[in-house]
Coordinates of C-alpha atoms in Angstrom, one line a residue:
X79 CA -11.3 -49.1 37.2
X80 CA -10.0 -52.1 39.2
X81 CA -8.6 -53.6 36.4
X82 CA -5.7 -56.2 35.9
X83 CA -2.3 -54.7 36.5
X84 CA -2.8 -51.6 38.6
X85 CA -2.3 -51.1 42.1
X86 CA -4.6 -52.7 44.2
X87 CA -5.9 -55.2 41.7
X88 CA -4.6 -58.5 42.3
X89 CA -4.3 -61.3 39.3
X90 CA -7.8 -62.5 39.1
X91 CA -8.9 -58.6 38.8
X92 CA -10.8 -58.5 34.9
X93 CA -8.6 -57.5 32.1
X94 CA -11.2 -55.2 30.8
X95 CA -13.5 -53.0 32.4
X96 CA -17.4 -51.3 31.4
X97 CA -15.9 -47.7 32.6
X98 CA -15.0 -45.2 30.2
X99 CA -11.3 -43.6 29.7
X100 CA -12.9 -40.2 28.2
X101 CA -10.7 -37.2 26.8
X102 CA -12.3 -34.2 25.9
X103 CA -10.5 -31.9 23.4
X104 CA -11.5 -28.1 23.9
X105 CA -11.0 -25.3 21.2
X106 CA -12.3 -24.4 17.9
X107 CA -11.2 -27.7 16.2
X108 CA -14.0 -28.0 14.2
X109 CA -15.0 -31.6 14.9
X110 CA -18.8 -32.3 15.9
X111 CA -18.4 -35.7 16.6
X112 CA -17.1 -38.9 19.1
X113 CA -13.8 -41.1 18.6
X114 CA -14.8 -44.4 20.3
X115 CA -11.6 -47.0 20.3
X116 CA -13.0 -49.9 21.1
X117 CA -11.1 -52.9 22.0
X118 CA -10.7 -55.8 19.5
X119 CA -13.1 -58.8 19.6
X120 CA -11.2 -61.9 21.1
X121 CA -12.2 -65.0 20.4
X122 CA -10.7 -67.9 22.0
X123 CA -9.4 -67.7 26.1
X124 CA -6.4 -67.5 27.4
X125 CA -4.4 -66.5 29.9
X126 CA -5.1 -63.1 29.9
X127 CA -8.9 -63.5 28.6
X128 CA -11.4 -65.6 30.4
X129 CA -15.1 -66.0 29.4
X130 CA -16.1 -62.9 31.3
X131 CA -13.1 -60.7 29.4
X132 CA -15.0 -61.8 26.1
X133 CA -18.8 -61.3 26.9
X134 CA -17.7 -57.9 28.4
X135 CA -15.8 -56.9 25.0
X136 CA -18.9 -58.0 23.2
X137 CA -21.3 -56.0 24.6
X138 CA -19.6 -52.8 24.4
X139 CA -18.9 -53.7 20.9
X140 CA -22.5 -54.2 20.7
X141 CA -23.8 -51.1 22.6
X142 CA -21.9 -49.0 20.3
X143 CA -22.5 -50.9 17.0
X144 CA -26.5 -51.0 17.8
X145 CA -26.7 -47.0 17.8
X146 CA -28.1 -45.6 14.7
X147 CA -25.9 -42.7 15.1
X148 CA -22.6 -44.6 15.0
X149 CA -20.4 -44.8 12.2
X150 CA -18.2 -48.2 12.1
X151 CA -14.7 -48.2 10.9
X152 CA -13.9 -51.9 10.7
X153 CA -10.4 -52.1 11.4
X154 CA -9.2 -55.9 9.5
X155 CA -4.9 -56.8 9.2
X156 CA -4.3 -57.5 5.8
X157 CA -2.8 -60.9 6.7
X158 CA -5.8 -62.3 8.0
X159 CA -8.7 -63.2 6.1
X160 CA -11.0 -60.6 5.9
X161 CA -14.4 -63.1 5.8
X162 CA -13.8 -64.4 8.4
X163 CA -12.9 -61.5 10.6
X164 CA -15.3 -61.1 13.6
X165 CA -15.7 -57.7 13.1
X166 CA -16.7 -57.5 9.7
X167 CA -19.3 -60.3 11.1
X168 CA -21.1 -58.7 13.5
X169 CA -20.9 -55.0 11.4
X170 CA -22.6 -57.3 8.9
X171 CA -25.2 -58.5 11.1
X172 CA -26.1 -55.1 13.1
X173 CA -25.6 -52.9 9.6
X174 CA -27.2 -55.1 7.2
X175 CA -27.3 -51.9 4.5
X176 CA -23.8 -51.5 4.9
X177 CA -24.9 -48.2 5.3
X178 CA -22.9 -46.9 8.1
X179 CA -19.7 -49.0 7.7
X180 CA -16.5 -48.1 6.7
X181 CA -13.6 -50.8 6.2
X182 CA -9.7 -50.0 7.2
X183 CA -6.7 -52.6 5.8
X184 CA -4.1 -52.1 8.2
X185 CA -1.0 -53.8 8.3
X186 CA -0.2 -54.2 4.0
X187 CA 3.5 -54.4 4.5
X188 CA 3.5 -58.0 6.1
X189 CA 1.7 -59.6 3.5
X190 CA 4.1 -62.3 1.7
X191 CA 5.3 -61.8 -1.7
X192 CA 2.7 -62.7 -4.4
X193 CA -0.5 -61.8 -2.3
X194 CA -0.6 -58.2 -3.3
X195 CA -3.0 -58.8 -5.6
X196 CA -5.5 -60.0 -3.3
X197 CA -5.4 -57.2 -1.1
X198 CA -5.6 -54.5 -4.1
X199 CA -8.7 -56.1 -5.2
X200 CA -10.1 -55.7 -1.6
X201 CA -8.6 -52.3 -1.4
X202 CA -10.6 -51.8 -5.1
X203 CA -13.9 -53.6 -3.8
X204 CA -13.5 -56.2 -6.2
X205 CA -12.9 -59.1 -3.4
X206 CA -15.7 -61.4 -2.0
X207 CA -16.2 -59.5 1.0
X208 CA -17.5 -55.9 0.2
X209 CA -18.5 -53.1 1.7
X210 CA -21.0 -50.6 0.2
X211 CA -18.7 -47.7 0.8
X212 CA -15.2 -49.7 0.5
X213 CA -12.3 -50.3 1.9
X214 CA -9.3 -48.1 3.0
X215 CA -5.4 -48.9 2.7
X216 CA -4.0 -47.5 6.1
X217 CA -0.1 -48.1 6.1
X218 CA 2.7 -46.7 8.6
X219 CA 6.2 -46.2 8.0
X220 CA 8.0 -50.0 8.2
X221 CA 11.0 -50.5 10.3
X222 CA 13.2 -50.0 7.2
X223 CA 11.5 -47.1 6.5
X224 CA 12.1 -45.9 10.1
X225 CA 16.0 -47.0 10.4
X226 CA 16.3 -45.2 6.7
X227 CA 14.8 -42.1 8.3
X228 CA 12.5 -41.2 5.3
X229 CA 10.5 -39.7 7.7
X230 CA 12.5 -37.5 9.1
X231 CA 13.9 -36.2 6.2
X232 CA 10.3 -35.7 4.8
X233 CA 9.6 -33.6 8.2
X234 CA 13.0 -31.6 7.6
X235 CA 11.8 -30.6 4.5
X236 CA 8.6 -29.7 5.1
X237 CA 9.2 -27.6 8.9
X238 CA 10.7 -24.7 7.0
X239 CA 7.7 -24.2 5.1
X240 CA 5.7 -24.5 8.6
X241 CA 7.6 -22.4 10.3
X242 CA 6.8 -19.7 7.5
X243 CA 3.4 -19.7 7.6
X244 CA 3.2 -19.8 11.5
X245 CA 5.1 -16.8 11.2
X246 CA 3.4 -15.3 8.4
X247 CA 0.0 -15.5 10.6
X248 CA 2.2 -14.3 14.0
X249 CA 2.9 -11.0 11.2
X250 CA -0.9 -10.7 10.3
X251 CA -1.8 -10.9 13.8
X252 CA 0.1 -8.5 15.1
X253 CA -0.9 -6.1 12.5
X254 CA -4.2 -6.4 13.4
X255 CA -3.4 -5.9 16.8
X256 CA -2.1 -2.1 16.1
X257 CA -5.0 -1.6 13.9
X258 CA -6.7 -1.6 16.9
X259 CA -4.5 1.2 18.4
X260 CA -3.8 1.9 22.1
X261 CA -4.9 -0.3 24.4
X262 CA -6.6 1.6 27.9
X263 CA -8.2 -0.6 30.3
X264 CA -7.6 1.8 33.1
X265 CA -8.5 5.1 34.0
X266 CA -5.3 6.4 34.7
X267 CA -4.4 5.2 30.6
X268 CA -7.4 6.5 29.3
X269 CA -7.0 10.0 30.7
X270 CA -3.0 9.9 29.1
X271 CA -4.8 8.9 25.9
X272 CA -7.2 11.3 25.6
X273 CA -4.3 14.2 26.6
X274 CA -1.8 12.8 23.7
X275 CA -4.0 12.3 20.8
X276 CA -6.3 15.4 21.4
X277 CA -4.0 17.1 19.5
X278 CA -3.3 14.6 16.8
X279 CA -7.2 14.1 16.4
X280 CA -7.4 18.3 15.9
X281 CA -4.3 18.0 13.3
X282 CA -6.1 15.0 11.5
X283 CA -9.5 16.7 11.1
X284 CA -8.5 20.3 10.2
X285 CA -6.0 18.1 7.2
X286 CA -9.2 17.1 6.3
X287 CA -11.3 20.1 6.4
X288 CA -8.6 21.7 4.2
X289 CA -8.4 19.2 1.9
X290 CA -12.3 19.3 1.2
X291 CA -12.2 23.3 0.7
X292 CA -9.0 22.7 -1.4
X293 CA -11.0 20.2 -3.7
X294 CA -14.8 22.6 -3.9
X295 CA -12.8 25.1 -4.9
X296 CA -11.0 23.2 -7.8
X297 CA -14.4 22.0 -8.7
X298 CA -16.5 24.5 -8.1
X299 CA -15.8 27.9 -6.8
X300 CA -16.3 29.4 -10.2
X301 CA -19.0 31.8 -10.5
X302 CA -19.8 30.5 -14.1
X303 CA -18.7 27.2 -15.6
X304 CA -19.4 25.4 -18.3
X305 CA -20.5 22.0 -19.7
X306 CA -18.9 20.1 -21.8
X307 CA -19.1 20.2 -25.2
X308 CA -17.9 19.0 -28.7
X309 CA -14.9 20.6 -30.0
X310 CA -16.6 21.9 -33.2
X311 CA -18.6 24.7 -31.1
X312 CA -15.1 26.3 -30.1
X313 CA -14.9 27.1 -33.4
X314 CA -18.0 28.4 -34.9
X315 CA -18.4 31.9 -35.6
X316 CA -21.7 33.3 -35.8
X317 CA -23.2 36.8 -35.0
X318 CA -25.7 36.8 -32.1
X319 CA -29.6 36.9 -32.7
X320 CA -31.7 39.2 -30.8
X321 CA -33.6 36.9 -29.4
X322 CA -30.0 36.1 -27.9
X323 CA -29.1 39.5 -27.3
X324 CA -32.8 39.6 -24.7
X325 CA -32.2 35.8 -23.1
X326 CA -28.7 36.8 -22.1
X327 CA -30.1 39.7 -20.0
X328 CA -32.8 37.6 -18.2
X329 CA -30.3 34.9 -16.9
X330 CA -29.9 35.3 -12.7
X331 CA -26.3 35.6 -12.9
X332 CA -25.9 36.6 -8.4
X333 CA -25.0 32.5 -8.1
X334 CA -24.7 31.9 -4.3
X335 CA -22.3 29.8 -2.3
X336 CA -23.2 26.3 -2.6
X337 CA -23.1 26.3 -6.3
X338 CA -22.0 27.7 -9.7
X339 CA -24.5 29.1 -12.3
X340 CA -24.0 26.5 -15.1
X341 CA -24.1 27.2 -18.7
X342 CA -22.8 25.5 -22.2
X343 CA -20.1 27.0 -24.0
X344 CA -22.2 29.3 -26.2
X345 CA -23.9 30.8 -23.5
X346 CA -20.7 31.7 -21.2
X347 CA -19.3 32.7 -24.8
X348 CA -22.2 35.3 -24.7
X349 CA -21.5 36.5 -21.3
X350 CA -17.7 37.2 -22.5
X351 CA -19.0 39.1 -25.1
X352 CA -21.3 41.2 -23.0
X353 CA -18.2 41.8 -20.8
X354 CA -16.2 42.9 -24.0
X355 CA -18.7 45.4 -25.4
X356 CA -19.0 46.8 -21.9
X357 CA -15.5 47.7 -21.3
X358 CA -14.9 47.9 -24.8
X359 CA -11.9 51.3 -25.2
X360 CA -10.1 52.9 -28.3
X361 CA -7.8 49.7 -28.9
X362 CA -7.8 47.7 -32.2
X363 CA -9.8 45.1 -33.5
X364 CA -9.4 41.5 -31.9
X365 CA -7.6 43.7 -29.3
X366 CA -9.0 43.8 -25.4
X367 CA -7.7 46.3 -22.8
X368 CA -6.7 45.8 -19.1
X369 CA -10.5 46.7 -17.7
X370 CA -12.1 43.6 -20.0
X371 CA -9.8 40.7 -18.2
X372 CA -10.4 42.4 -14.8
X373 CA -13.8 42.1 -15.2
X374 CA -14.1 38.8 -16.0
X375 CA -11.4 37.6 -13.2
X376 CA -13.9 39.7 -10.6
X377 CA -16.8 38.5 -11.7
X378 CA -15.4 34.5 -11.8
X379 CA -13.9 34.7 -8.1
X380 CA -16.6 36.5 -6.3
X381 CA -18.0 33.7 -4.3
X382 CA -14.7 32.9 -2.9
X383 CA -14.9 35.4 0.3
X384 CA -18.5 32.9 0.7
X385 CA -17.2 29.4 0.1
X386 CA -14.4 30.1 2.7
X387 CA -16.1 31.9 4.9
X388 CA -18.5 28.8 5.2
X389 CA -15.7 26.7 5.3
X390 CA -13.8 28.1 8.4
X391 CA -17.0 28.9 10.1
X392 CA -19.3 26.2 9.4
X393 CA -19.2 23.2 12.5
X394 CA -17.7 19.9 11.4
X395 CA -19.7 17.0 12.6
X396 CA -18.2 13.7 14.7
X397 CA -15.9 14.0 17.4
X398 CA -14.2 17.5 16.7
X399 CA -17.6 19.7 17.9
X400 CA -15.7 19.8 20.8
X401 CA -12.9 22.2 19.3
X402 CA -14.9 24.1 17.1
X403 CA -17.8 24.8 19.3
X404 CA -15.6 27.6 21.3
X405 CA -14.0 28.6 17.9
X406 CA -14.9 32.1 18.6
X407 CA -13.7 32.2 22.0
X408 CA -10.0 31.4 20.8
X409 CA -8.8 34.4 20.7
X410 CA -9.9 38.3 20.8
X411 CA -9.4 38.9 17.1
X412 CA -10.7 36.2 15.0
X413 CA -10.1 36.6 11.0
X414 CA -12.8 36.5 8.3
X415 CA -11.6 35.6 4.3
X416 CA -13.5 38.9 3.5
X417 CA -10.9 40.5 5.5
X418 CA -8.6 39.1 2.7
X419 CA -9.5 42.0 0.0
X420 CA -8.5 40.5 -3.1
X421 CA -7.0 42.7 -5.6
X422 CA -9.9 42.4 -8.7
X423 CA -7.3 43.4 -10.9
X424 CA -5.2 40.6 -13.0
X425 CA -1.3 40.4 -11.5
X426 CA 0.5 40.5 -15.0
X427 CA 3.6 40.4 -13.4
X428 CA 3.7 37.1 -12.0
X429 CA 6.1 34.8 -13.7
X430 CA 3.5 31.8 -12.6
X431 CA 0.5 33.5 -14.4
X432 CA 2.6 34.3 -17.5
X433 CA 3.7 31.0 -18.1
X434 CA 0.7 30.1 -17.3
X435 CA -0.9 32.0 -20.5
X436 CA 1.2 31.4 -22.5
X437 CA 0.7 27.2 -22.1
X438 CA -3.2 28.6 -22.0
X439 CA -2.8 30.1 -25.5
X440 CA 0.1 27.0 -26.6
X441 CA -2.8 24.4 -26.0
X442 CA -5.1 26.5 -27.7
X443 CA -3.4 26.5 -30.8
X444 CA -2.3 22.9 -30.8
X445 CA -6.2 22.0 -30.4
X446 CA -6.6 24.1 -33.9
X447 CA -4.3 22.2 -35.4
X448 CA -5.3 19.1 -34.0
X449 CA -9.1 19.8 -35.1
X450 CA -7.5 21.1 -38.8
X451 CA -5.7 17.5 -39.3
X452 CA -8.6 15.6 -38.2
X453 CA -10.9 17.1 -41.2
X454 CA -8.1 16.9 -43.5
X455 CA -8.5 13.1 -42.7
X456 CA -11.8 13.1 -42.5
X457 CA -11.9 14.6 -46.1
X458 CA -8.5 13.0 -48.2
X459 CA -8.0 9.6 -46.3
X460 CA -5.1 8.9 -44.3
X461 CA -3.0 12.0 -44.9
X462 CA 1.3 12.1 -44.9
X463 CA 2.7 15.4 -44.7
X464 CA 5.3 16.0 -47.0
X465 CA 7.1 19.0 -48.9
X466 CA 4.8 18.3 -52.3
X467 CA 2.4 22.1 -53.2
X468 CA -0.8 19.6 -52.9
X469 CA -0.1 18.1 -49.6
X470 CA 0.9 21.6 -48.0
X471 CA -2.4 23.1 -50.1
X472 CA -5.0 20.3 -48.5
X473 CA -3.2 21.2 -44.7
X474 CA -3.3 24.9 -45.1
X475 CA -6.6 24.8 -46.3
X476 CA -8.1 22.8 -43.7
X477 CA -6.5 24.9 -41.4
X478 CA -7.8 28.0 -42.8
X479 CA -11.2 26.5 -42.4
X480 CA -11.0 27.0 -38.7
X481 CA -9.0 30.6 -38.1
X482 CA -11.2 32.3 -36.6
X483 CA -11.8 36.0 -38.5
X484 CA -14.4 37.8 -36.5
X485 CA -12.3 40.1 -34.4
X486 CA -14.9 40.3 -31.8
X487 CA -14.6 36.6 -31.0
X488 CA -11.4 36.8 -31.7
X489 CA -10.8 38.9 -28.9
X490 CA -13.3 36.7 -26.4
X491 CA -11.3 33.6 -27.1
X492 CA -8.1 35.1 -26.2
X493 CA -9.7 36.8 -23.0
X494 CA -10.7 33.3 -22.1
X495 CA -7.4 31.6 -23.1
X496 CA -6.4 34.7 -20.1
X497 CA -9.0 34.1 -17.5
X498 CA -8.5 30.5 -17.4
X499 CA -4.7 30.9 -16.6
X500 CA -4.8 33.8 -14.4
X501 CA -8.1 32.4 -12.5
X502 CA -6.1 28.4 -11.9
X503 CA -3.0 30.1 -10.5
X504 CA -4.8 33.0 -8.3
X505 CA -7.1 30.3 -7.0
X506 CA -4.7 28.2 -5.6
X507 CA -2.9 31.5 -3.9
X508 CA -6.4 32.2 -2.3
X509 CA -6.6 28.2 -1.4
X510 CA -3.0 28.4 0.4
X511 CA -4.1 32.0 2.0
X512 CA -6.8 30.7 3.8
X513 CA -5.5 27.4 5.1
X514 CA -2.7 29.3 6.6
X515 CA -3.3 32.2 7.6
X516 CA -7.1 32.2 8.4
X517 CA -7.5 28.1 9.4
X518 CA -3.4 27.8 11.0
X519 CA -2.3 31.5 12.7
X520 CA -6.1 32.6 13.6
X521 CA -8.1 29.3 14.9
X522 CA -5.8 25.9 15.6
X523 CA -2.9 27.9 17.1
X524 CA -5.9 29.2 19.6
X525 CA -7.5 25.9 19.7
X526 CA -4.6 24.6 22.1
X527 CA -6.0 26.7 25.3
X528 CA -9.5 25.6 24.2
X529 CA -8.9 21.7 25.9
X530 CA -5.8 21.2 28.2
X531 CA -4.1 18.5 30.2
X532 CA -5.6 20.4 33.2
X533 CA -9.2 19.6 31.9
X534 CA -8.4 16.2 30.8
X535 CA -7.1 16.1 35.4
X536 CA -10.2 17.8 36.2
X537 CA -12.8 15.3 34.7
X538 CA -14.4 12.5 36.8
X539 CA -13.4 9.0 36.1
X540 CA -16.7 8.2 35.0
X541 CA -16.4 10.9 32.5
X542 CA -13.0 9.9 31.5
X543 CA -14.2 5.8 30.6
X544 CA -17.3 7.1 29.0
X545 CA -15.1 9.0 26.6
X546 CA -11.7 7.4 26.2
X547 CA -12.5 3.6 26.6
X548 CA -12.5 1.1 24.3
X549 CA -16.1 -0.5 22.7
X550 CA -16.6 -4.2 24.2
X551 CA -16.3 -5.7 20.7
X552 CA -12.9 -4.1 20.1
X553 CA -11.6 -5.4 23.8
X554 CA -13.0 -8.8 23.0
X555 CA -11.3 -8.7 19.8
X556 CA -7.7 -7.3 21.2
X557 CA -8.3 -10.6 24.0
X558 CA -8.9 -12.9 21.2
X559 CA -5.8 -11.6 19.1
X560 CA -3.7 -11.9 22.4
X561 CA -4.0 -15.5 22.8
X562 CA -3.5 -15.9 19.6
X563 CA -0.3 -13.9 19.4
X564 CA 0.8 -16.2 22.9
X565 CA 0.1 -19.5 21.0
X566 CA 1.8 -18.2 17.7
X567 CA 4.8 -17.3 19.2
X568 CA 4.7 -20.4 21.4
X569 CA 4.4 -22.6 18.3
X570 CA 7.1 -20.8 16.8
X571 CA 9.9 -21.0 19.3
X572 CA 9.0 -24.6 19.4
X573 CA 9.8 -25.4 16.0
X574 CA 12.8 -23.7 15.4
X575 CA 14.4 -24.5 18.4

């Protein structure tokens, strides 16, 4: 710059200079504008300032000041008098609207005693000399301040609490960076990754597959099922119509194996009875033989052997065509669920489905005499049960309202009470069945000869980056989280050594 006091610039070299000392600060720092320091106006010469020192200060002042786009932060020392100030002067003159000047005090702790009010009304805008947008107090640290280390203490209090957070987003960002999982920029890489999670990728998807059959069937692998409906139709007993008697043999009871044939509670009530008068024997009233809850368990679980057979056999879409496309190449005996000949007949003797009814026919009851208080309360008020002949006559009464004497319905309900218990813990026997035996020991324990290391070897490298590498967006994003993690951890060993 060939200014005073460098090498090569002798003592009549300027003290200031038209060149500019520009530093550019790169990263995302979210500034869209230019810090111009500007050197202070100087009025009178001296030895370090001659005439040509002051014009040149002037009209840089004044090349700056002039632009439209500039915004002036008049810097004034609170011990000087801010009228008069040189600055504020020629801001005045080039910004007549004030609108693009901004005034900074500097300096307030060398004021004398008794002058603080002065410089709180400037600080307020109350003084003589005002700015449309005000004044600003700007006040470092004093040397007593600095010798008392207030400071310092302040920054030993507070670098903890950086610390934390620096490593609180270090934590974040490396979570981030496993969500993105293995990184494979090579070939070599993406041919080991595509040999290790092959199998994790098959073990993921057949979870899945099994986990969506478990849940249809749950939902819906009944044959039949009902609506919902209010709790008073449980316990209505009425003879059937025949008009009811010649609907009931026109419904299209086949079903199929996407769906259940659904029905509200009267109507499935019907079919139970159809089933009863059918295999209807010499027992007693309200009394049902073996051959009525077989029935109704066989005709309930026949679209199993179909919603499995779908299931295993059906070709999951995605990424795991790959494995089930030679599904029936696995092996030389592949297994079908209607290879699995379920026993039609009820299994009695299963501790599990005898607990099972009994809860079945436990909850039926309680809902009797939960339905038998509520009309007591609906009828009487607020009712307490005590030992007195009228509170026992109102409960036994309201109970007997709902005891159900038609033997033949009788005999349904507790069939139902039956099937429902039976047909919940048979189902999830059939559930486990087929995802081990039929998914497990007959198609993934073939699967493993179906894509081997020694195919992963024989693919082209091509082949190999056109399946196993990573999307641009996610390696941009992993280079991105990288420097990240480098300036984090940088930062961090910083300020706690």
């Amino acid at each position: 710059m060939g200014i005073r006091g460098f090498v090569g610039s002798g003592d009549s070299a300027p003290a200031f200079s038209a060149d500019v000392l520009r530093i550019e600060v790169v990263g995302d720092v979210g500034l869209h504008l230019t810090v111009v320091d500007l050197p202070g106006l100087v009025s009178v010469e001296n030895e370090e300032h001659d005439t040509h020192d002051i014009k040149l200060v002037e009209d840089i002042v004044d090349s700056y000041l002039q632009s439209s786009r500039t915004i002036i932060l008049a810097v004034v020392q609170a011990t000087n008098d801010i009228a008069t100030q040189p600055i504020i002067q020629c801001a005045h003159h080039i910004d007549r609207a004030g609108e693009r000047t901004v005034g900074i005090i500097t300096k307030p702790d060398l004021i004398n005693k008794g002058t603080e009010g002065r410089i709180a009304h400037l600080t307020n805008n109350l003084d003589s000399t005002r700015l449309k947008h005000g004044f600003f107090l700007l006040k470092n640290p004093s040397p007593q301040q600095l010798e008392e280390g207030l400071l310092g203490d302040h920054l030993e209090r507070e670098l903890p609490k950086v610390c934390a957070e620096v490593r609180l987003l270090l934590d974040k960002t490396k979570v981030q960076l496993q969500d993105l999982g293995q990184e494979r920029p090579t070939v070599s890489e993406q041919r080991f990754f595509l040999k290790r999670n092959f199998p994790n990728r098959l073990r993921g998807q057949i979870h899945t597959l099994n986990s969506l059959f478990a849940d249809y069937m749950r939902d819906k692998s009944q044959k039949r099922k009902t609506e919902r409906v209010p709790i008073d139709d449980l316990f209505e007993s009425s003879a059937d119509s025949e008009e009811d008697r010649e609907k009931e043999d026109k419904y299209d009871h086949s079903g199929d194996a996407d769906e259940p044939f659904y029905m509200n509670e009267t109507e499935f009530d019907r079919w139970i009875k159809k089933i009863y008068r059918n295999t209807r024997g010499l027992e007693l009233p309200s009394n049902y033989n073996n051959a009525f809850l077989t029935e109704l368990f066989h005709e309930q679980s026949s679209r199993w052997p179909a919603i499995a057979k779908r299931t295993h056999t059906s070709r999951p879409r995605g990424d795991t065509h790959i494995c089930y496309s030679g599904a029936g190449t696995c092996g030389q005996r592949r297994a079908h669920p209607s290879g699995y000949t379920q026993d039609p007949r009820p299994l009695p003797s299963k501790q599990s489905q005898h607990r099972a009814g009994r809860k079945a026919r436990h909850d039926r009851a309680n809902t009797v005499l939960e339905h038998g208080l509520q009309s007591v309360s609906d009828d009487w008020g607020k009712i307490h049960v005590s030992n007195t002949p009228h509170d026992l006559a109102k409960l036994l009464g309201s109970l007997q309202n709902h005891v159900v004497v038609n033997m033949e319905q009788q005999a349904c309900e507790e069939a139902k009470a039956g099937l429902a218990a039976y047909y919940k813990v048979d189902m999830k026997t059939f559930v486990d069945n087929v995802c081990r035996q039929i998914m497990e020991r007959h198609i993934v324990r073939n699967l493993r000869h179906l894509f081997t290391p020694t195919d992963v070897l024989a693919f082209s490298d091509e082949e190999v980056e056109l399946i196993a590498s990573e999307p641009n967006s996610r390696q941009d994003r992993r280079k991105e989280l990288k420097i990240l993690e480098k300036h984090l951890e940088e930062s961090f060993f910083e300020l706690c050594s």
